[in-house]
């Protein structure tokens, strides 16, 4: 049997008013309750119910490429802008913060936000206030990042390798 599929269009009406269309959805994220898309061509994120109803469209930085969740907040890596955005789960903008160049991956380790900065060959460690508290050189083109048991694992696409940081 072929599974059923439903297409959800991102340029939708919310409460009778038009919202900025989410163009170029590039990444999906599930926060345990809602589905979020990062929309690379409109520099927005869209929040959906599990039923596919668009609940909001929110401005972030240039090319939102990755998400992580920290308590009641959603953090978004803004690739081309070299920043991260911090949003409430209701979509309220709580700040945009500098990081390394071209942050491609983002992770919350229970205490800090981490970004894999693909152009710098570094990983940045940010406080929950968005301040960079440390930067670690890791190698060429870090892409994805994962926190496991107090260690930070990072893929290096240009080096065909994985790095494990023990900060």
Short mmCIF file of N, CA and C in Angstrom, two decimals:
data_model
loop_
_atom_site.label_atom_id
_atom_site.label_comp_id
_atom_site.label_asym_id
_atom_site.label_seq_id
_atom_site.Cartn_x
_atom_site.Cartn_y
_atom_site.Cartn_z
N UNK A 1 0.84 -1.18 0.00
CA UNK A 1 0.00 0.00 0.00
C UNK A 1 0.88 1.25 0.00
N UNK A 2 0.42 2.24 -0.70
CA UNK A 2 1.13 3.52 -0.78
C UNK A 2 0.66 4.40 0.37
N UNK A 3 1.59 4.95 1.15
CA UNK A 3 1.17 5.83 2.25
C UNK A 3 0.53 7.10 1.72
N UNK A 4 -0.41 7.64 2.48
CA UNK A 4 -1.04 8.88 2.06
C UNK A 4 -0.11 10.05 2.33
N UNK A 5 -0.26 11.10 1.58
CA UNK A 5 0.56 12.29 1.75
C UNK A 5 -0.31 13.52 1.59
N UNK A 6 0.01 14.54 2.34
CA UNK A 6 -0.70 15.81 2.23
C UNK A 6 0.33 16.91 2.06
N UNK A 7 0.14 17.75 1.08
CA UNK A 7 1.05 18.86 0.84
C UNK A 7 0.54 20.08 1.60
N UNK A 8 1.45 20.72 2.31
CA UNK A 8 1.13 21.94 3.04
C UNK A 8 1.85 23.08 2.34
N UNK A 9 1.10 24.07 1.88
CA UNK A 9 1.70 25.24 1.24
C UNK A 9 2.07 26.25 2.31
N UNK A 10 3.24 26.87 2.18
CA UNK A 10 3.71 27.77 3.22
C UNK A 10 3.12 29.17 3.13
N UNK A 11 2.68 29.62 1.99
CA UNK A 11 2.07 30.94 1.88
C UNK A 11 0.59 30.83 2.23
N UNK A 12 0.26 30.95 3.49
CA UNK A 12 -1.09 30.65 3.97
C UNK A 12 -1.70 31.85 4.66
N UNK A 13 -2.99 31.75 4.93
CA UNK A 13 -3.72 32.76 5.68
C UNK A 13 -3.75 32.36 7.15
N UNK A 14 -3.48 33.29 8.02
CA UNK A 14 -3.56 33.05 9.46
C UNK A 14 -4.57 34.04 10.04
N UNK A 15 -5.66 33.54 10.57
CA UNK A 15 -6.65 34.41 11.20
C UNK A 15 -7.18 35.47 10.27
N UNK A 16 -7.30 35.14 8.99
CA UNK A 16 -7.85 36.08 8.03
C UNK A 16 -6.85 37.09 7.49
N UNK A 17 -5.60 37.06 7.98
CA UNK A 17 -4.60 37.99 7.47
C UNK A 17 -3.49 37.21 6.79
N UNK A 18 -2.96 37.79 5.75
CA UNK A 18 -1.89 37.13 5.01
C UNK A 18 -0.58 37.26 5.77
N UNK A 19 0.21 36.22 5.78
CA UNK A 19 1.52 36.27 6.42
C UNK A 19 2.59 36.22 5.34
N UNK A 20 3.79 36.69 5.67
CA UNK A 20 4.91 36.61 4.74
C UNK A 20 5.12 35.16 4.36
N UNK A 21 5.14 34.90 3.08
CA UNK A 21 5.25 33.53 2.62
C UNK A 21 6.60 32.94 2.96
N UNK A 22 6.57 31.70 3.45
CA UNK A 22 7.80 30.98 3.74
C UNK A 22 8.32 30.35 2.46
N UNK A 23 9.31 30.95 1.86
CA UNK A 23 9.83 30.50 0.57
C UNK A 23 11.13 29.73 0.77
N UNK A 24 11.23 28.60 0.10
CA UNK A 24 12.45 27.81 0.13
C UNK A 24 12.66 27.03 1.42
N UNK A 25 11.65 26.24 1.84
CA UNK A 25 11.85 25.45 3.06
C UNK A 25 13.04 24.50 2.88
N UNK A 26 13.99 24.60 3.81
CA UNK A 26 15.24 23.85 3.66
C UNK A 26 15.49 22.86 4.79
N UNK A 27 14.84 23.07 5.95
CA UNK A 27 15.08 22.21 7.10
C UNK A 27 13.80 22.11 7.92
N UNK A 28 13.61 20.95 8.55
CA UNK A 28 12.48 20.71 9.44
C UNK A 28 13.00 20.44 10.85
N UNK A 29 12.18 20.81 11.83
CA UNK A 29 12.52 20.58 13.23
C UNK A 29 11.23 20.30 14.00
N UNK A 30 11.28 19.34 14.92
CA UNK A 30 10.13 19.02 15.77
C UNK A 30 10.50 19.31 17.21
N UNK A 31 9.73 20.16 17.88
CA UNK A 31 10.04 20.56 19.25
C UNK A 31 9.30 19.73 20.30
N UNK A 32 8.70 18.63 19.87
CA UNK A 32 7.93 17.78 20.78
C UNK A 32 6.45 18.08 20.71
N UNK A 33 6.11 19.24 20.18
CA UNK A 33 4.70 19.62 20.04
C UNK A 33 4.39 20.17 18.65
N UNK A 34 5.32 20.96 18.09
CA UNK A 34 5.10 21.61 16.80
C UNK A 34 6.22 21.30 15.83
N UNK A 35 5.91 21.44 14.55
CA UNK A 35 6.88 21.27 13.48
C UNK A 35 7.26 22.67 12.99
N UNK A 36 8.54 22.88 12.81
CA UNK A 36 9.06 24.17 12.33
C UNK A 36 9.79 23.94 11.01
N UNK A 37 9.70 24.90 10.10
CA UNK A 37 10.52 24.88 8.89
C UNK A 37 11.40 26.11 8.88
N UNK A 38 12.61 25.94 8.40
CA UNK A 38 13.49 27.07 8.11
C UNK A 38 13.36 27.38 6.64
N UNK A 39 13.01 28.60 6.31
CA UNK A 39 12.72 29.00 4.93
C UNK A 39 13.86 29.87 4.39
N UNK A 40 14.73 29.26 3.60
CA UNK A 40 15.98 29.87 3.18
C UNK A 40 15.80 31.09 2.29
N UNK A 41 14.74 31.13 1.50
CA UNK A 41 14.61 32.23 0.54
C UNK A 41 13.82 33.41 1.09
N UNK A 42 13.13 33.23 2.22
CA UNK A 42 12.40 34.35 2.82
C UNK A 42 12.96 34.73 4.19
N UNK A 43 14.00 34.01 4.65
CA UNK A 43 14.64 34.30 5.93
C UNK A 43 13.63 34.32 7.07
N UNK A 44 12.79 33.28 7.07
CA UNK A 44 11.75 33.12 8.08
C UNK A 44 11.75 31.68 8.57
N UNK A 45 11.05 31.47 9.68
CA UNK A 45 10.70 30.13 10.12
C UNK A 45 9.18 30.09 10.23
N UNK A 46 8.61 28.93 9.94
CA UNK A 46 7.16 28.75 10.04
C UNK A 46 6.90 27.65 11.05
N UNK A 47 5.92 27.89 11.91
CA UNK A 47 5.52 26.94 12.95
C UNK A 47 4.20 26.30 12.53
N UNK A 48 4.14 24.96 12.59
CA UNK A 48 2.95 24.20 12.20
C UNK A 48 2.47 23.34 13.36
N UNK A 49 1.15 23.11 13.39
CA UNK A 49 0.61 22.09 14.28
C UNK A 49 0.93 20.73 13.66
N UNK A 50 0.72 19.69 14.43
CA UNK A 50 0.92 18.33 13.89
C UNK A 50 -0.05 18.01 12.77
N UNK A 51 -1.16 18.75 12.70
CA UNK A 51 -2.15 18.55 11.64
C UNK A 51 -1.80 19.32 10.37
N UNK A 52 -0.71 20.08 10.41
CA UNK A 52 -0.28 20.83 9.24
C UNK A 52 -0.82 22.25 9.18
N UNK A 53 -1.50 22.70 10.22
CA UNK A 53 -2.02 24.07 10.23
C UNK A 53 -0.86 25.03 10.54
N UNK A 54 -0.70 26.04 9.68
CA UNK A 54 0.33 27.06 9.92
C UNK A 54 -0.11 27.94 11.08
N UNK A 55 0.75 28.01 12.09
CA UNK A 55 0.44 28.77 13.31
C UNK A 55 1.16 30.10 13.37
N UNK A 56 2.15 30.28 12.54
CA UNK A 56 2.89 31.54 12.52
C UNK A 56 4.09 31.47 11.63
N UNK A 57 4.48 32.63 11.16
CA UNK A 57 5.65 32.79 10.31
C UNK A 57 6.48 33.90 10.93
N UNK A 58 7.77 33.64 11.20
CA UNK A 58 8.56 34.56 12.01
C UNK A 58 9.88 34.89 11.32
N UNK A 59 10.23 36.16 11.33
CA UNK A 59 11.49 36.61 10.74
C UNK A 59 12.67 36.15 11.60
N UNK A 60 13.70 35.66 10.92
CA UNK A 60 14.98 35.32 11.56
C UNK A 60 16.07 35.90 10.66
N UNK A 61 17.28 35.38 10.74
CA UNK A 61 18.37 35.88 9.92
C UNK A 61 18.42 35.24 8.55
N UNK A 62 19.47 35.56 7.82
CA UNK A 62 19.64 35.16 6.43
C UNK A 62 19.98 33.67 6.33
N UNK A 63 19.13 32.92 5.69
CA UNK A 63 19.21 31.48 5.46
C UNK A 63 19.21 30.68 6.78
N UNK A 64 18.03 30.53 7.38
CA UNK A 64 17.91 29.69 8.58
C UNK A 64 18.12 28.22 8.21
N UNK A 65 19.21 27.64 8.69
CA UNK A 65 19.65 26.33 8.21
C UNK A 65 19.52 25.21 9.23
N UNK A 66 19.40 25.55 10.53
CA UNK A 66 19.37 24.51 11.56
C UNK A 66 18.68 25.05 12.81
N UNK A 67 18.11 24.12 13.59
CA UNK A 67 17.37 24.46 14.81
C UNK A 67 17.91 23.66 15.99
N UNK A 68 17.72 24.21 17.18
CA UNK A 68 17.84 23.45 18.41
C UNK A 68 16.84 24.02 19.40
N UNK A 69 16.54 23.23 20.40
CA UNK A 69 15.58 23.62 21.42
C UNK A 69 16.30 23.75 22.76
N UNK A 70 15.97 24.81 23.49
CA UNK A 70 16.54 25.06 24.82
C UNK A 70 15.38 25.51 25.70
N UNK A 71 14.86 24.60 26.53
CA UNK A 71 13.74 24.95 27.40
C UNK A 71 12.54 25.44 26.60
N UNK A 72 12.12 26.67 26.87
CA UNK A 72 10.98 27.27 26.17
C UNK A 72 11.41 28.08 24.95
N UNK A 73 12.61 27.84 24.47
CA UNK A 73 13.14 28.63 23.36
C UNK A 73 13.57 27.75 22.19
N UNK A 74 13.48 28.34 21.01
CA UNK A 74 13.97 27.74 19.78
C UNK A 74 15.12 28.63 19.30
N UNK A 75 16.25 28.01 19.02
CA UNK A 75 17.41 28.71 18.47
C UNK A 75 17.57 28.29 17.02
N UNK A 76 17.92 29.25 16.16
CA UNK A 76 18.04 29.02 14.73
C UNK A 76 19.41 29.51 14.27
N UNK A 77 20.15 28.66 13.55
CA UNK A 77 21.41 29.08 12.93
C UNK A 77 21.09 29.78 11.61
N UNK A 78 21.53 31.03 11.49
CA UNK A 78 21.32 31.84 10.29
C UNK A 78 22.61 31.83 9.48
N UNK A 79 22.66 30.92 8.53
CA UNK A 79 23.89 30.56 7.84
C UNK A 79 24.61 31.75 7.20
N UNK A 80 23.95 32.43 6.29
CA UNK A 80 24.64 33.47 5.51
C UNK A 80 24.86 34.76 6.31
N UNK A 81 24.18 34.89 7.44
CA UNK A 81 24.29 36.11 8.24
C UNK A 81 25.31 35.98 9.37
N UNK A 82 25.80 34.76 9.63
CA UNK A 82 26.78 34.53 10.68
C UNK A 82 26.21 34.82 12.07
N UNK A 83 24.92 34.49 12.26
CA UNK A 83 24.25 34.74 13.54
C UNK A 83 23.40 33.55 13.93
N UNK A 84 22.89 33.61 15.16
CA UNK A 84 21.82 32.72 15.60
C UNK A 84 20.68 33.60 16.09
N UNK A 85 19.45 33.12 15.89
CA UNK A 85 18.26 33.79 16.42
C UNK A 85 17.71 32.98 17.57
N UNK A 86 17.23 33.67 18.58
CA UNK A 86 16.58 33.04 19.72
C UNK A 86 15.12 33.49 19.70
N UNK A 87 14.21 32.50 19.68
CA UNK A 87 12.78 32.76 19.66
C UNK A 87 12.11 32.08 20.84
N UNK A 88 11.02 32.67 21.32
CA UNK A 88 10.15 31.92 22.23
C UNK A 88 9.42 30.90 21.38
N UNK A 89 8.82 29.91 22.01
CA UNK A 89 8.06 28.92 21.24
C UNK A 89 6.78 29.52 20.65
N UNK A 90 6.45 30.76 21.05
CA UNK A 90 5.34 31.49 20.43
C UNK A 90 5.83 32.33 19.26
N UNK A 91 7.14 32.31 19.00
CA UNK A 91 7.70 33.03 17.86
C UNK A 91 8.21 34.42 18.17
N UNK A 92 8.15 34.83 19.44
CA UNK A 92 8.65 36.15 19.81
C UNK A 92 10.16 36.21 19.62
N UNK A 93 10.63 37.27 18.96
CA UNK A 93 12.06 37.46 18.73
C UNK A 93 12.73 37.87 20.03
N UNK A 94 13.63 37.03 20.52
CA UNK A 94 14.33 37.30 21.78
C UNK A 94 15.78 37.72 21.56
N UNK A 95 16.16 37.87 20.30
CA UNK A 95 17.50 38.36 20.01
C UNK A 95 18.16 37.62 18.87
N UNK A 96 19.12 38.32 18.28
CA UNK A 96 19.96 37.76 17.23
C UNK A 96 21.40 38.02 17.64
N UNK A 97 22.23 36.97 17.59
CA UNK A 97 23.56 37.03 18.18
C UNK A 97 24.62 36.56 17.19
N UNK A 98 25.75 37.24 17.20
CA UNK A 98 26.86 36.88 16.33
C UNK A 98 27.45 35.54 16.75
N UNK A 99 27.95 34.83 15.76
CA UNK A 99 28.66 33.57 15.98
C UNK A 99 29.80 33.52 14.98
N UNK A 100 30.37 32.36 14.74
CA UNK A 100 31.37 32.24 13.70
C UNK A 100 30.74 32.39 12.33
N UNK A 101 31.58 32.35 11.29
CA UNK A 101 31.08 32.55 9.92
C UNK A 101 30.43 31.28 9.38
N UNK A 102 29.26 31.48 8.79
CA UNK A 102 28.44 30.44 8.18
C UNK A 102 28.10 29.30 9.16
N UNK A 103 27.37 29.60 10.24
CA UNK A 103 26.97 28.53 11.17
C UNK A 103 26.01 27.57 10.48
N UNK A 104 26.41 26.33 10.37
CA UNK A 104 25.63 25.33 9.63
C UNK A 104 24.89 24.38 10.56
N UNK A 105 25.43 24.14 11.73
CA UNK A 105 24.79 23.27 12.70
C UNK A 105 24.67 23.99 14.03
N UNK A 106 23.68 23.58 14.83
CA UNK A 106 23.46 24.21 16.13
C UNK A 106 22.98 23.14 17.11
N UNK A 107 23.40 23.26 18.37
CA UNK A 107 23.07 22.25 19.37
C UNK A 107 23.00 22.89 20.75
N UNK A 108 22.13 22.36 21.61
CA UNK A 108 22.05 22.76 23.01
C UNK A 108 22.54 21.57 23.84
N UNK A 109 23.50 21.82 24.72
CA UNK A 109 24.08 20.73 25.51
C UNK A 109 23.52 20.65 26.93
N UNK A 110 22.48 21.40 27.22
CA UNK A 110 21.92 21.45 28.56
C UNK A 110 22.37 22.68 29.32
N UNK A 111 23.40 23.35 28.80
CA UNK A 111 23.92 24.55 29.47
C UNK A 111 24.27 25.67 28.48
N UNK A 112 24.75 25.30 27.29
CA UNK A 112 25.20 26.27 26.29
C UNK A 112 24.63 25.92 24.91
N UNK A 113 24.67 26.92 24.04
CA UNK A 113 24.35 26.74 22.63
C UNK A 113 25.68 26.62 21.89
N UNK A 114 25.76 25.66 20.98
CA UNK A 114 26.97 25.42 20.19
C UNK A 114 26.65 25.58 18.71
N UNK A 115 27.57 26.18 17.94
CA UNK A 115 27.40 26.26 16.49
C UNK A 115 28.62 25.69 15.80
N UNK A 116 28.39 25.01 14.69
CA UNK A 116 29.45 24.53 13.80
C UNK A 116 29.57 25.57 12.69
N UNK A 117 30.68 26.29 12.66
CA UNK A 117 30.87 27.42 11.75
C UNK A 117 31.66 26.96 10.52
N UNK A 118 30.93 26.70 9.44
CA UNK A 118 31.51 26.01 8.29
C UNK A 118 32.59 26.79 7.57
N UNK A 119 32.54 28.10 7.57
CA UNK A 119 33.56 28.86 6.86
C UNK A 119 34.82 29.06 7.70
N UNK A 120 34.66 29.16 9.02
CA UNK A 120 35.79 29.40 9.92
C UNK A 120 36.57 28.14 10.28
N UNK A 121 35.94 26.99 10.16
CA UNK A 121 36.58 25.77 10.67
C UNK A 121 36.58 25.76 12.19
N UNK A 122 35.54 26.37 12.79
CA UNK A 122 35.48 26.46 14.25
C UNK A 122 34.12 26.02 14.77
N UNK A 123 34.09 25.85 16.08
CA UNK A 123 32.85 25.63 16.82
C UNK A 123 32.77 26.74 17.86
N UNK A 124 31.61 27.38 17.96
CA UNK A 124 31.41 28.43 18.96
C UNK A 124 30.51 27.92 20.08
N UNK A 125 30.84 28.31 21.29
CA UNK A 125 30.07 28.01 22.49
C UNK A 125 29.47 29.33 22.97
N UNK A 126 28.12 29.38 23.04
CA UNK A 126 27.44 30.60 23.44
C UNK A 126 26.70 30.41 24.75
N UNK A 127 26.66 31.47 25.55
CA UNK A 127 25.82 31.47 26.74
C UNK A 127 24.37 31.56 26.30
N UNK A 128 23.44 31.34 27.20
CA UNK A 128 22.03 31.44 26.86
C UNK A 128 21.59 32.89 26.65
N UNK A 129 22.50 33.83 26.94
CA UNK A 129 22.27 35.24 26.63
C UNK A 129 22.82 35.60 25.26
N UNK A 130 23.40 34.62 24.55
CA UNK A 130 23.90 34.84 23.20
C UNK A 130 25.33 35.31 23.10
N UNK A 131 26.04 35.35 24.20
CA UNK A 131 27.44 35.78 24.19
C UNK A 131 28.35 34.61 23.85
N UNK A 132 29.28 34.82 22.90
CA UNK A 132 30.27 33.77 22.60
C UNK A 132 31.23 33.71 23.77
N UNK A 133 31.30 32.54 24.41
CA UNK A 133 32.17 32.37 25.58
C UNK A 133 33.43 31.57 25.25
N UNK A 134 33.42 30.87 24.11
CA UNK A 134 34.61 30.14 23.67
C UNK A 134 34.46 29.80 22.19
N UNK A 135 35.60 29.69 21.53
CA UNK A 135 35.65 29.26 20.13
C UNK A 135 36.76 28.21 20.02
N UNK A 136 36.44 27.10 19.36
CA UNK A 136 37.37 25.98 19.24
C UNK A 136 37.67 25.72 17.76
N UNK A 137 38.94 25.73 17.34
CA UNK A 137 39.26 25.32 15.97
C UNK A 137 39.08 23.80 15.85
N UNK A 138 38.42 23.36 14.78
CA UNK A 138 38.16 21.92 14.64
C UNK A 138 38.59 21.33 13.31
N UNK A 139 38.76 22.13 12.28
CA UNK A 139 39.13 21.61 10.97
C UNK A 139 38.20 22.16 9.89
N UNK A 140 38.41 21.70 8.68
CA UNK A 140 37.72 22.25 7.52
C UNK A 140 36.24 21.90 7.46
N UNK A 141 35.43 22.92 7.28
CA UNK A 141 33.99 22.82 7.00
C UNK A 141 33.19 22.02 8.01
N UNK A 142 33.21 22.42 9.29
CA UNK A 142 32.32 21.76 10.24
C UNK A 142 30.87 21.98 9.84
N UNK A 143 30.06 20.93 9.93
CA UNK A 143 28.69 21.01 9.43
C UNK A 143 27.66 20.71 10.52
N UNK A 144 27.61 19.51 10.98
CA UNK A 144 26.62 19.11 11.98
C UNK A 144 27.29 18.92 13.32
N UNK A 145 26.51 19.11 14.38
CA UNK A 145 27.06 19.12 15.73
C UNK A 145 26.10 18.40 16.66
N UNK A 146 26.64 17.64 17.60
CA UNK A 146 25.84 16.83 18.50
C UNK A 146 26.48 16.81 19.88
N UNK A 147 25.68 16.94 20.91
CA UNK A 147 26.16 16.87 22.29
C UNK A 147 25.80 15.51 22.87
N UNK A 148 26.81 14.80 23.39
CA UNK A 148 26.59 13.49 24.00
C UNK A 148 27.46 13.39 25.26
N UNK A 149 26.82 13.22 26.40
CA UNK A 149 27.54 12.99 27.66
C UNK A 149 28.65 14.00 27.93
N UNK A 150 28.36 15.28 27.72
CA UNK A 150 29.34 16.33 27.99
C UNK A 150 30.38 16.54 26.91
N UNK A 151 30.31 15.77 25.85
CA UNK A 151 31.23 15.94 24.72
C UNK A 151 30.47 16.51 23.53
N UNK A 152 31.20 17.20 22.66
CA UNK A 152 30.62 17.79 21.46
C UNK A 152 31.23 17.08 20.25
N UNK A 153 30.38 16.47 19.44
CA UNK A 153 30.79 15.77 18.23
C UNK A 153 30.47 16.66 17.03
N UNK A 154 31.40 16.71 16.07
CA UNK A 154 31.26 17.61 14.93
C UNK A 154 31.68 16.88 13.66
N UNK A 155 30.85 16.97 12.62
CA UNK A 155 31.26 16.44 11.31
C UNK A 155 32.08 17.49 10.57
N UNK A 156 33.13 17.04 9.89
CA UNK A 156 33.98 17.90 9.07
C UNK A 156 33.88 17.41 7.63
N UNK A 157 33.05 18.07 6.84
CA UNK A 157 32.76 17.57 5.50
C UNK A 157 33.97 17.61 4.58
N UNK A 158 34.78 18.64 4.66
CA UNK A 158 35.94 18.74 3.76
C UNK A 158 37.11 17.86 4.18
N UNK A 159 37.14 17.47 5.45
CA UNK A 159 38.21 16.60 5.94
C UNK A 159 37.80 15.13 5.99
N UNK A 160 36.54 14.83 5.62
CA UNK A 160 36.04 13.46 5.69
C UNK A 160 36.28 12.85 7.07
N UNK A 161 35.97 13.62 8.11
CA UNK A 161 36.23 13.14 9.46
C UNK A 161 35.21 13.67 10.46
N UNK A 162 35.34 13.19 11.67
CA UNK A 162 34.50 13.62 12.79
C UNK A 162 35.45 14.00 13.92
N UNK A 163 35.12 15.08 14.61
CA UNK A 163 35.91 15.55 15.74
C UNK A 163 35.07 15.41 17.01
N UNK A 164 35.72 15.02 18.08
CA UNK A 164 35.07 14.95 19.40
C UNK A 164 35.78 15.93 20.33
N UNK A 165 35.03 16.94 20.79
CA UNK A 165 35.57 17.92 21.72
C UNK A 165 35.19 17.49 23.14
N UNK A 166 36.12 17.69 24.05
CA UNK A 166 35.87 17.45 25.46
C UNK A 166 36.08 18.77 26.20
N UNK A 167 35.12 19.70 26.08
CA UNK A 167 35.32 21.05 26.64
C UNK A 167 35.32 21.06 28.17
#
